[in-house]
Amino acid sequence: MREALALALASALGIVPLAIPEDSCQVEDVSLTWGFKESFRSYVSGSIARGSWEVSGDVGYETPHFTFRGGKGYVTADRAEGSAEFVGGIVFSGHEGILETSLQNPELVVTGTRVATLVVDVTGDTMEEVSVNRQDVHFATVTWARNDENVIASEGVWSVDDAQVLLTQEGSDAFGTYPAGEVMDPMSFRLEVAPGCFDDGGIWWVPAGAAAVAVGASALALAIQRGRRSRGQERP
Ligand code: HEM
């Protein structure tokens, strides 16, 4: 998204066209929690690898989750497109330095309704002894169900709990050991934009509201008609 802001600035200066969709909400606050992969954390910190991990920048660690905070970005009002980009990352180390894998500058890119991609820069050697130094690796696909998300449009809050995270082929190539489709730890995030900027899923209530008005109007007309009839009957 810093890239997007740079683009916006460049666009304002008339250098390049603006890439951010018009109906976008700027991310005012974002926090994300993700354990990466529990079995990997216990492998790294256990008796086989005898290692640890270090975090930096926007990334912290509170057992058992990595936390990404203070990212920058935008999301469209319908939440089907957007990005939250963080600086800093995680470095896993073990096996007395043979394992030294770095995942930096995570970016959660919302690519559709209830689907996102986690993009990271990866460096290190895989267990298969392939040296990797790749930017913008589309590392994992993040998906969630309608029930896993909560939108409070009036407060500009969008939260998703326990989204499913699956390693992509690119992620597998860069990280090694795990195949594409490997289930990583679930991810949760909470994102804040200006109050009222998000759509409130209002599509359903417009017809529902119209139907309610129509039903109310018919009931009123019926009541008036009956009233008239009964007054008519009272007449001698
Ligand atoms: C001296 C070099 C290494 C040795 C001897 C070694 C050994 C092992 C062993 C024995 C396991 C199986 C652990 C288990 O089943 O509990 C394992 C798992 C694994 N290793 Fe290594 N490894 C080495 C280097 C690396 C490197 C450089 C990476 C790069 C990231 C790596 C990534 C992994 C991963 C992802 C697993 C699977 C962990 C899991 O989720 O269970 N290893 N390794």
Short mmCIF file of C-alpha atoms and ligand atoms in Angstrom, two decimals:
data_model
loop_
_atom_site.label_atom_id
_atom_site.label_comp_id
_atom_site.label_asym_id
_atom_site.label_seq_id
_atom_site.Cartn_x
_atom_site.Cartn_y
_atom_site.Cartn_z
CA MET A 1 0.00 0.00 0.00
CA ARG A 2 2.94 2.31 0.56
CA GLU A 3 3.39 1.65 -3.09
CA ALA A 4 -0.26 2.67 -3.58
CA LEU A 5 0.27 5.89 -1.61
CA ALA A 6 3.34 6.63 -3.66
CA LEU A 7 1.20 6.05 -6.74
CA ALA A 8 -1.46 8.40 -5.39
CA LEU A 9 1.16 11.09 -4.80
CA ALA A 10 2.68 10.51 -8.20
CA SER A 11 -0.79 10.68 -9.71
CA ALA A 12 -1.50 13.99 -7.95
CA LEU A 13 1.70 15.28 -9.48
CA GLY A 14 0.43 14.11 -12.87
CA ILE A 15 3.13 11.47 -13.25
CA VAL A 16 1.10 8.22 -13.42
CA PRO A 17 -2.59 7.25 -13.28
CA LEU A 18 -4.08 6.49 -9.85
CA ALA A 19 -4.32 2.75 -9.18
CA ILE A 20 -6.57 2.81 -6.10
CA PRO A 21 -10.29 2.29 -6.84
CA GLU A 22 -12.39 5.41 -6.34
CA ASP A 23 -14.78 3.97 -3.75
CA SER A 24 -11.95 3.03 -1.41
CA CYS A 25 -11.73 3.47 2.32
CA GLN A 26 -8.33 4.28 3.75
CA VAL A 27 -7.20 1.88 6.46
CA GLU A 28 -6.94 3.86 9.70
CA ASP A 29 -6.01 0.93 11.89
CA VAL A 30 -5.30 -2.72 11.27
CA SER A 31 -4.18 -5.62 13.40
CA LEU A 32 -3.68 -9.18 12.32
CA THR A 33 -2.84 -12.31 14.30
CA TRP A 34 -1.40 -15.46 12.81
CA GLY A 35 0.52 -18.35 14.30
CA PHE A 36 2.24 -19.10 10.94
CA LYS A 37 2.25 -22.86 11.64
CA GLU A 38 2.15 -24.34 15.09
CA SER A 39 4.09 -27.50 14.14
CA PHE A 40 6.85 -25.38 12.58
CA ARG A 41 7.12 -23.20 15.66
CA SER A 42 7.44 -26.26 17.88
CA TYR A 43 9.97 -27.84 15.47
CA VAL A 44 12.08 -24.67 15.43
CA SER A 45 12.00 -24.15 19.18
CA GLY A 46 12.24 -27.86 20.02
CA SER A 47 15.11 -30.29 20.41
CA ILE A 48 15.58 -30.92 16.65
CA ALA A 49 16.30 -27.42 15.38
CA ARG A 50 17.10 -25.81 18.77
CA GLY A 51 16.25 -22.45 17.33
CA SER A 52 14.06 -19.42 17.80
CA TRP A 53 12.55 -16.53 15.90
CA GLU A 54 12.92 -12.81 15.92
CA VAL A 55 10.38 -10.22 14.93
CA SER A 56 10.83 -6.63 13.84
CA GLY A 57 8.94 -3.51 12.77
CA ASP A 58 5.16 -3.85 12.68
CA VAL A 59 5.46 -7.54 13.57
CA GLY A 60 5.39 -8.77 17.16
CA TYR A 61 4.98 -12.12 18.87
CA GLU A 62 2.68 -12.97 21.73
CA THR A 63 2.49 -16.74 22.29
CA PRO A 64 1.11 -18.39 20.24
CA HIS A 65 0.58 -15.69 17.58
CA PHE A 66 2.58 -13.32 15.49
CA THR A 67 0.85 -9.95 15.48
CA PHE A 68 1.02 -7.47 12.63
CA ARG A 69 0.01 -3.96 13.64
CA GLY A 70 0.01 -0.47 12.18
CA GLY A 71 -0.17 -1.42 8.52
CA LYS A 72 -1.19 1.00 5.83
CA GLY A 73 -3.65 0.45 3.05
CA TYR A 74 -7.12 0.76 1.60
CA VAL A 75 -10.18 -1.40 1.14
CA THR A 76 -13.07 -0.85 -1.23
CA ALA A 77 -16.45 -0.14 0.38
CA ASP A 78 -17.68 -3.62 -0.58
CA ARG A 79 -14.51 -5.18 0.92
CA ALA A 80 -13.82 -7.15 -2.27
CA GLU A 81 -10.52 -5.41 -3.02
CA GLY A 82 -7.80 -3.85 -0.95
CA SER A 83 -4.50 -4.19 0.78
CA ALA A 84 -2.89 -3.74 4.17
CA GLU A 85 0.86 -3.59 4.07
CA PHE A 86 3.21 -3.92 7.02
CA VAL A 87 6.93 -3.30 7.40
CA GLY A 88 9.24 -5.66 9.25
CA GLY A 89 8.84 -9.39 9.59
CA ILE A 90 9.94 -12.67 11.11
CA VAL A 91 13.27 -14.46 10.97
CA PHE A 92 13.23 -18.13 11.96
CA SER A 93 16.57 -19.64 12.83
CA GLY A 94 17.78 -23.06 13.95
CA HIS A 95 20.16 -25.94 13.29
CA GLU A 96 22.96 -23.62 14.34
CA GLY A 97 22.31 -21.20 11.51
CA ILE A 98 21.61 -23.69 8.70
CA LEU A 99 17.96 -22.76 9.03
CA GLU A 100 17.66 -18.98 8.64
CA THR A 101 14.40 -18.17 6.91
CA SER A 102 13.17 -14.62 6.73
CA LEU A 103 9.63 -13.53 5.87
CA GLN A 104 9.51 -9.76 5.48
CA ASN A 105 7.07 -6.97 4.70
CA PRO A 106 3.83 -8.96 4.84
CA GLU A 107 0.94 -7.60 2.84
CA LEU A 108 -2.61 -8.89 3.02
CA VAL A 109 -4.11 -8.31 -0.40
CA VAL A 110 -7.88 -8.68 -0.56
CA THR A 111 -8.52 -10.16 -3.99
CA GLY A 112 -12.25 -10.84 -3.83
CA THR A 113 -15.21 -11.38 -1.55
CA ARG A 114 -13.90 -13.28 1.47
CA VAL A 115 -10.58 -14.14 -0.13
CA ALA A 116 -7.14 -12.62 0.25
CA THR A 117 -3.52 -13.44 -0.50
CA LEU A 118 -0.69 -13.06 1.95
CA VAL A 119 2.33 -11.67 0.11
CA VAL A 120 5.81 -11.68 1.69
CA ASP A 121 9.46 -11.32 0.75
CA VAL A 122 11.26 -14.61 1.45
CA THR A 123 14.97 -15.26 1.92
CA GLY A 124 16.75 -18.33 3.25
CA ASP A 125 17.64 -21.89 2.39
CA THR A 126 14.95 -24.53 2.25
CA MET A 127 15.45 -27.94 3.86
CA GLU A 128 16.00 -29.19 0.30
CA GLU A 129 19.01 -26.82 0.20
CA VAL A 130 17.52 -24.41 -2.33
CA SER A 131 18.64 -20.83 -1.69
CA VAL A 132 15.75 -18.40 -2.00
CA ASN A 133 15.69 -14.61 -2.22
CA ARG A 134 12.32 -13.59 -3.63
CA GLN A 135 10.25 -10.44 -3.31
CA ASP A 136 6.45 -10.39 -3.28
CA VAL A 137 5.93 -14.12 -2.95
CA HIS A 138 2.21 -14.91 -3.08
CA PHE A 139 2.72 -17.08 -0.04
CA ALA A 140 -0.69 -18.19 1.12
CA THR A 141 -4.37 -17.95 0.25
CA VAL A 142 -6.66 -16.72 3.01
CA THR A 143 -10.36 -17.51 2.84
CA TRP A 144 -13.22 -17.20 5.29
CA ALA A 145 -16.93 -17.83 5.54
CA ARG A 146 -19.64 -15.20 5.95
CA ASN A 147 -20.07 -16.33 9.57
CA ASP A 148 -16.40 -15.67 10.32
CA GLU A 149 -16.69 -11.98 9.56
CA ASN A 150 -18.33 -9.05 11.24
CA VAL A 151 -18.91 -5.62 9.74
CA ILE A 152 -20.01 -2.62 11.79
CA ALA A 153 -20.35 -0.13 8.95
CA SER A 154 -21.39 2.76 11.22
CA GLU A 155 -18.08 2.37 13.10
CA GLY A 156 -16.02 1.49 10.04
CA VAL A 157 -14.95 -1.82 11.56
CA TRP A 158 -14.40 -5.08 9.69
CA SER A 159 -13.15 -8.12 11.53
CA VAL A 160 -12.51 -11.68 10.41
CA ASP A 161 -11.88 -14.54 12.82
CA ASP A 162 -10.02 -17.74 12.08
CA ALA A 163 -9.75 -17.50 8.32
CA GLN A 164 -8.33 -20.59 6.64
CA VAL A 165 -4.77 -20.18 5.36
CA LEU A 166 -3.37 -22.52 2.71
CA LEU A 167 0.18 -22.42 1.34
CA THR A 168 0.30 -21.60 -2.37
CA GLN A 169 2.61 -23.24 -4.89
CA GLU A 170 4.76 -20.08 -4.83
CA GLY A 171 4.83 -20.26 -1.05
CA SER A 172 5.82 -23.89 -1.14
CA ASP A 173 8.61 -23.22 -3.65
CA ALA A 174 9.98 -20.39 -1.51
CA PHE A 175 9.66 -21.99 1.92
CA GLY A 176 10.29 -25.63 1.05
CA THR A 177 9.29 -28.80 2.92
CA TYR A 178 5.53 -28.15 2.89
CA PRO A 179 3.60 -28.88 -0.32
CA ALA A 180 1.18 -26.42 -1.93
CA GLY A 181 -2.15 -26.60 -0.14
CA GLU A 182 -0.51 -27.20 3.25
CA VAL A 183 -2.81 -25.96 6.01
CA MET A 184 -1.12 -23.16 7.93
CA ASP A 185 -2.46 -21.69 11.17
CA PRO A 186 -5.72 -19.75 10.93
CA MET A 187 -5.52 -15.96 10.62
CA SER A 188 -7.66 -13.26 12.20
CA PHE A 189 -7.68 -9.57 11.44
CA ARG A 190 -9.49 -6.39 12.38
CA LEU A 191 -9.48 -3.40 10.14
CA GLU A 192 -10.78 0.12 10.77
CA VAL A 193 -11.73 2.76 8.22
CA ALA A 194 -13.73 6.00 8.51
CA PRO A 195 -17.19 5.41 10.05
CA GLY A 196 -19.76 4.85 7.32
CA CYS A 197 -17.21 4.18 4.58
CA PHE A 198 -17.97 0.46 4.33
CA ASP A 199 -21.17 -0.73 2.67
CA ASP A 200 -23.32 -2.26 5.37
CA GLY A 201 -24.44 -5.15 3.15
CA GLY A 202 -27.46 -2.94 2.44
CA ILE A 203 -28.46 -4.85 -0.69
CA TRP A 204 -30.80 -7.14 1.26
CA TRP A 205 -32.57 -4.48 3.28
CA VAL A 206 -33.52 -2.24 0.36
CA PRO A 207 -35.98 -4.77 -1.14
CA ALA A 208 -36.90 -5.98 2.37
CA GLY A 209 -37.65 -2.40 3.43
CA ALA A 210 -39.67 -1.78 0.24
CA ALA A 211 -41.63 -4.98 0.88
CA ALA A 212 -42.31 -3.91 4.48
CA VAL A 213 -43.57 -0.51 3.28
CA ALA A 214 -45.80 -2.23 0.70
CA VAL A 215 -47.23 -4.65 3.31
CA GLY A 216 -47.80 -1.75 5.73
CA ALA A 217 -49.54 0.31 3.03
CA SER A 218 -51.82 -2.62 2.05
CA ALA A 219 -52.72 -3.25 5.71
CA LEU A 220 -53.55 0.43 6.14
CA ALA A 221 -55.68 0.49 2.97
CA LEU A 222 -57.54 -2.64 4.15
CA ALA A 223 -58.16 -1.14 7.58
CA ILE A 224 -59.50 2.09 6.04
CA GLN A 225 -61.73 0.09 3.68
CA ARG A 226 -63.11 -2.02 6.56
CA GLY A 227 -63.65 1.10 8.67
CA ARG A 228 -65.65 2.66 5.86
CA ARG A 229 -67.68 -0.51 5.36
CA SER A 230 -68.52 -0.90 9.06
CA ARG A 231 -69.52 2.76 9.31
CA GLY A 232 -71.74 2.20 6.27
CA GLN A 233 -73.40 -0.81 7.93
CA GLU A 234 -74.23 1.24 11.05
CA ARG A 235 -76.37 3.58 8.99
CA PRO A 236 -80.10 2.79 9.15
C1 HEM B 1 20.75 -29.21 9.47
C2 HEM B 1 19.71 -29.07 8.66
C3 HEM B 1 18.37 -29.65 8.97
C4 HEM B 1 18.04 -30.81 9.60
C5 HEM B 1 18.96 -31.86 10.19
C6 HEM B 1 16.61 -30.88 9.63
C7 HEM B 1 15.89 -31.89 10.20
C8 HEM B 1 14.52 -31.97 10.25
C9 HEM B 1 13.76 -33.02 10.83
C10 HEM B 1 14.36 -34.25 11.50
C11 HEM B 1 12.47 -32.74 10.70
C12 HEM B 1 11.28 -33.58 11.14
C13 HEM B 1 10.79 -32.99 12.45
C14 HEM B 1 9.61 -33.74 13.00
O1 HEM B 1 9.02 -34.57 12.32
O2 HEM B 1 9.25 -33.44 14.15
C15 HEM B 1 12.38 -31.50 10.03
C16 HEM B 1 11.21 -30.87 9.72
C17 HEM B 1 11.13 -29.67 9.08
N1 HEM B 1 12.20 -28.90 8.65
FE1 HEM B 1 14.13 -29.31 8.88
N2 HEM B 1 16.10 -29.78 9.03
C18 HEM B 1 17.14 -29.00 8.62
C19 HEM B 1 17.06 -27.79 7.98
C20 HEM B 1 15.90 -27.16 7.66
C21 HEM B 1 15.84 -25.92 6.96
C22 HEM B 1 17.02 -25.08 6.45
C23 HEM B 1 14.54 -25.60 6.83
C24 HEM B 1 14.04 -24.35 6.17
C25 HEM B 1 12.93 -23.73 6.51
C26 HEM B 1 13.76 -26.66 7.45
C27 HEM B 1 12.40 -26.72 7.52
C28 HEM B 1 11.68 -27.78 8.06
C29 HEM B 1 10.24 -27.82 8.11
C30 HEM B 1 9.29 -26.78 7.55
C31 HEM B 1 9.90 -29.00 8.75
C32 HEM B 1 8.49 -29.49 9.07
C33 HEM B 1 8.10 -29.03 10.47
C34 HEM B 1 6.68 -29.46 10.82
O3 HEM B 1 5.76 -28.70 10.54
O4 HEM B 1 6.54 -30.56 11.40
N3 HEM B 1 14.64 -27.58 7.94
N4 HEM B 1 13.63 -31.04 9.75
#
